[in-house]
Amino acid sequence: MADGVRTTCPYCGVGCGVIATPRPGGSVSIKGDPDHPANRGKLCSKGSALGETTGLDGRLLAPEINGRTATWDDALDLVARRFSETVAKHGPDSVAFYVSGQLLTEDYYVANKLMKGFIGSANIDTNSRLCMASSVAGHRRAFGEDIVPGIYDDLDEADLVVLTGSNTAWCHPILYQRLLAARQARGTKIVVIDPRRTATADECDLHLALDPGTDVLLFNGLLAHLERSGAIDRAFVAASTSGFSEALTVASAEASSLADVASGCGLAEADIRLFYELFAATERSITVYSQGVNQSAHGTDKVNAIINCHLATGRIGRPGMGPFSVTGQPNAMGGREVGGLANQLAAHINFDKSEDVDRVSRFWNAPRMARRAGLKAVDMFRAAGDGRVKALWIMGTNPAVSMPDAGRVRAALKSCDFVVVSDVTHTDTTRYADILLPAAAWGEKSGTVTNSERRMSRQRPFLPLPGAARPDWRIICDVARRMGFGDAFGFEGPAEVFREHARLSAFENNGERLFDIGSLSAIEDQDYERFTPLLWPQPIEGNPSARLLADGGFPTSDGRARFVAVRQEGVALAVDAERPVALNSGRSRDQWHTMTRTGRVPRLMSNAPEPVIEIAPEDATRQGLSDGDLAHVSSRYGFARARVAVSSNQKPGSAFLPMHWSGRFAANAGAGPLATPITDPFSGQPELKHVPVRVEREAVAWTGTLVTRRDLRPTGFVHWTRQPVEGGWVYELCGTETPDQGILLSRRFLDGFAHDRLVEYTDRRGLNYRAAALDDDGALAEALLVAPPGQLPPRDWLVSLLGSREPLGAMQRMALLSGRSPVPMPSIGRVVCACFNIGVNQIAQSVASGCRTVAEVGESLRAGTNCGSCRSEIRKIIDEARLQAAE
Ligand SMILES: Nc1nc2c(c(=O)[nH]1)N[C@H]1C(S)=C(S)[C@@H](COP(=O)(O)OP(=O)(O)OC[C@H]3O[C@@H](n4cnc5c(=O)[nH]c(N)nc54)[C@H](O)[C@@H]3O)O[C@H]1N2
Ligand SMILES: Nc1nc2c(c(=O)[nH]1)N[C@H]1C(S)=C(S)[C@@H](COP(=O)(O)OP(=O)(O)OC[C@H]3O[C@@H](n4cnc5c(=O)[nH]c(N)nc54)[C@H](O)[C@@H]3O)O[C@H]1N2
Ligand code: SF4
Ligand SMILES: [Mo]
């Protein structure tokens, strides 16, 4: 293992190559794979920290039936029996699978085959419904097939890159850094379209902070401008497309002037003009988009409004040009290839034509073929809630956190007769499982994933399977066999599944579907093992660049792309007097989704250690909110609590809450319970980026900090959050009760645990409480401090004691109950550079001692020199420090 194992990062759709080397003692060293075309050796903060996520803390290591450890045989028998019985009694549509872009292509393939070909229902949907469904629907409307025409090289070769609804700097960091490098080299112009001022917008040439949901109008305006300015590629439009004049008529009618667009989008006319003129004049233009476009009640229309502008200018599939939907999850694209969405069948084959369904049926030799689309995610959970779906198997996703109207989803999971969950760890969703199946995690499993540019690469194991964990493909096949479908699920390994998947892509294809990896149908096991990252389609006849859709030849019935006439529609729910703020949600720089993995890594948690709602200064003033206040946020669906950050990055009337905070990391801080389940009519994707809320100040009367080695779940507190640190956890507690009640609550919480060496202190006024426990060696095991708001001492010292595990000296013991270090201890402050663990105070210090640029800070501290995602934050710290010095 000295050279390490080449594998692929399990986080975002950039799909970076990773070299993992297990070390004696259980740790794993991680570096970027210099030979992987997606990242050429670079990794972002999350990828760099992968070695800190492979421990077995919190892992599911054995199957469980109703909370009790069980054997695989018992668990699998029960799953198979309950699914078979339910199908026999209530029909195939009474069961469902909810799967995930975390699954490998091989896992996905067998899950899809089992449900659609053998159980006989298309009730298999994936968390990609919340993610890519509008792009898929938009691609299919325009191109006839779900095709992403471009590749990453295009970002190096473009002169204009429009990033819309995409916080690329944080969510596709390696692509973003690649774009910045290209800009250095060729002066690429970058336009960011996002209602929020994001880290991505910090680096751009033009930021259009449009009103939420007004993207169709903006791009309709662009189409009308392209026509007015003579930028239409008439020859391409005539030869390769249809529907142009209708789309143009509709666009021109609603966006007849810049003034119309400006007032409709809440933008300055001059900024719109700048964008339109730049786009019209720049042949090599790319429009990159993701969730600000997809996660919308009109996401599919947004996608087509963008594609229309590229078709109109013939800027598609050629170097440095094209619409580019970037995928979110490591295998979002692979899921689309196998057909893991309820309204697709398999291998880019749909349910529309019965001969297509017959074809797949013949190929699978399927006894009971699903013939129509199944339930999409939101409807699937509704059906689980009202008893139509009676057996549900969730694999690799955490819907109790990530679905909109998550409170309703939890209720559905509770009421559903039979819930199976395959995961690698306990989550908010596993709490509702009747059967829990321990899946193999990244580093243990083997298969392929496909990234945003259609590049397939291998995830390879470099660690043994822990406990009883098994790979997902195998668990699914084991259940299929027990349901009586052994012949079709006798796969011996992922390579065999991959070959069948490749064969299906080519089966009676005759060039109808561009997704064709038939040349890999007979790949030998050892070649599958050696597989180097590869773009599809394979073979790429006469198209060595691997771009698609360049010279027309669209996979529609007449070979022409379709313009879609799209109108600007409002958001699903408008703000009103009762709920005056539009809540947007999305990602933080260093967290992955529901934090099941990244939430355990101290340095990934330290940049944004608490759930925070960012709110515009105007709204904060109106609601009487200040920085650091606790806010109660409520929508018509649910509520959350989070710390307030007043920020001019937010447009007046809007706020932003991260999507990440599950019940394992905070009391009630998730965006899921607030979000609306209203979906796009074409894609079924919910409007996760927009819900009207009320934000109110919660009067906090006491605060507490608990520093502990233990993994606890506080109960009874109005609000708590926690963060992993070296050697344990730090909990922040607070409440609206009187301080003495707060102390009572905190003590009761501690009383639940045995403490031999607890020392306690309460001040005379009953406002301050301190407790600390030492272990047998006299090292700090736990400390709890309660004080009125704003009066807790900094926690750095206690945290350092927890991490050091050193027996405390007499001075330290005496200081313990004050919570303050007996000797001055400089704090590094909030971590800015997660790659090298450099805090805000260190950066400010380096500026004070002479560093004047981001590069100089990098030279002195290394901060910002790895993934680069923190560079814009470093620049702000430098600017602020210099401003202060000048005052
Ligand atoms: N750090 C990190 N990276 C990730 C992930 C993660 O969890 N953490 N997850 C991965 C996954 S699965 C995905 S899907 C991607 C998502 O990647 P992105 O789509 O880039 O991320 P989001 O933060 O969800 O949303 C993008 C932006 O859309 C903006 N937006 C909201 N409403 C509108 C609107 O009406 N119009 C426009 N134009 N913009 C709007 C938001 O303000 C936000 O900045 O990230 C991937 N990468
Ligand atoms: N409000 C709001 N909600 C959102 C979004 C938003 O922007 N705002 N974004 C949406 C988007 S784009 C997405 S993609 C979803 C993501 O939402 P989820 O899919 O719910 O998020 P994850 O935390 O990635 O969940 C993956 C689960 O799979 C487990 N897991 C990891 N590897 C494996 C494996 O190999 N096998 C198995 N069986 N399990 C594994 C992890 O422990 C984790 O519990 O959230 C959506 N929800
Ligand atoms: S950009 Fe970061 S999270 Fe995404 S694949 Fe690369 S290393 Fe992983
Ligand atoms: Mo996603």
PDB file of C-alpha atoms in Angstrom, residues 122 157 353 624 710 772:
ATOM      1  CA  ALA A 122     -41.171   2.752 -10.729  1.00  0.00           C
ATOM      2  CA  GLU A 157     -11.100  28.112 -22.792  1.00  0.00           C
ATOM      3  CA  LYS A 353     -42.714   4.736 -25.686  1.00  0.00           C
ATOM      4  CA  GLY A 624     -35.121  44.496  16.495  1.00  0.00           C
ATOM      5  CA  ARG A 710     -18.772  12.473  25.796  1.00  0.00           C
ATOM      6  CA  ALA A 772     -15.913  20.454  36.384  1.00  0.00           C
TER       7      ALA A 772
END
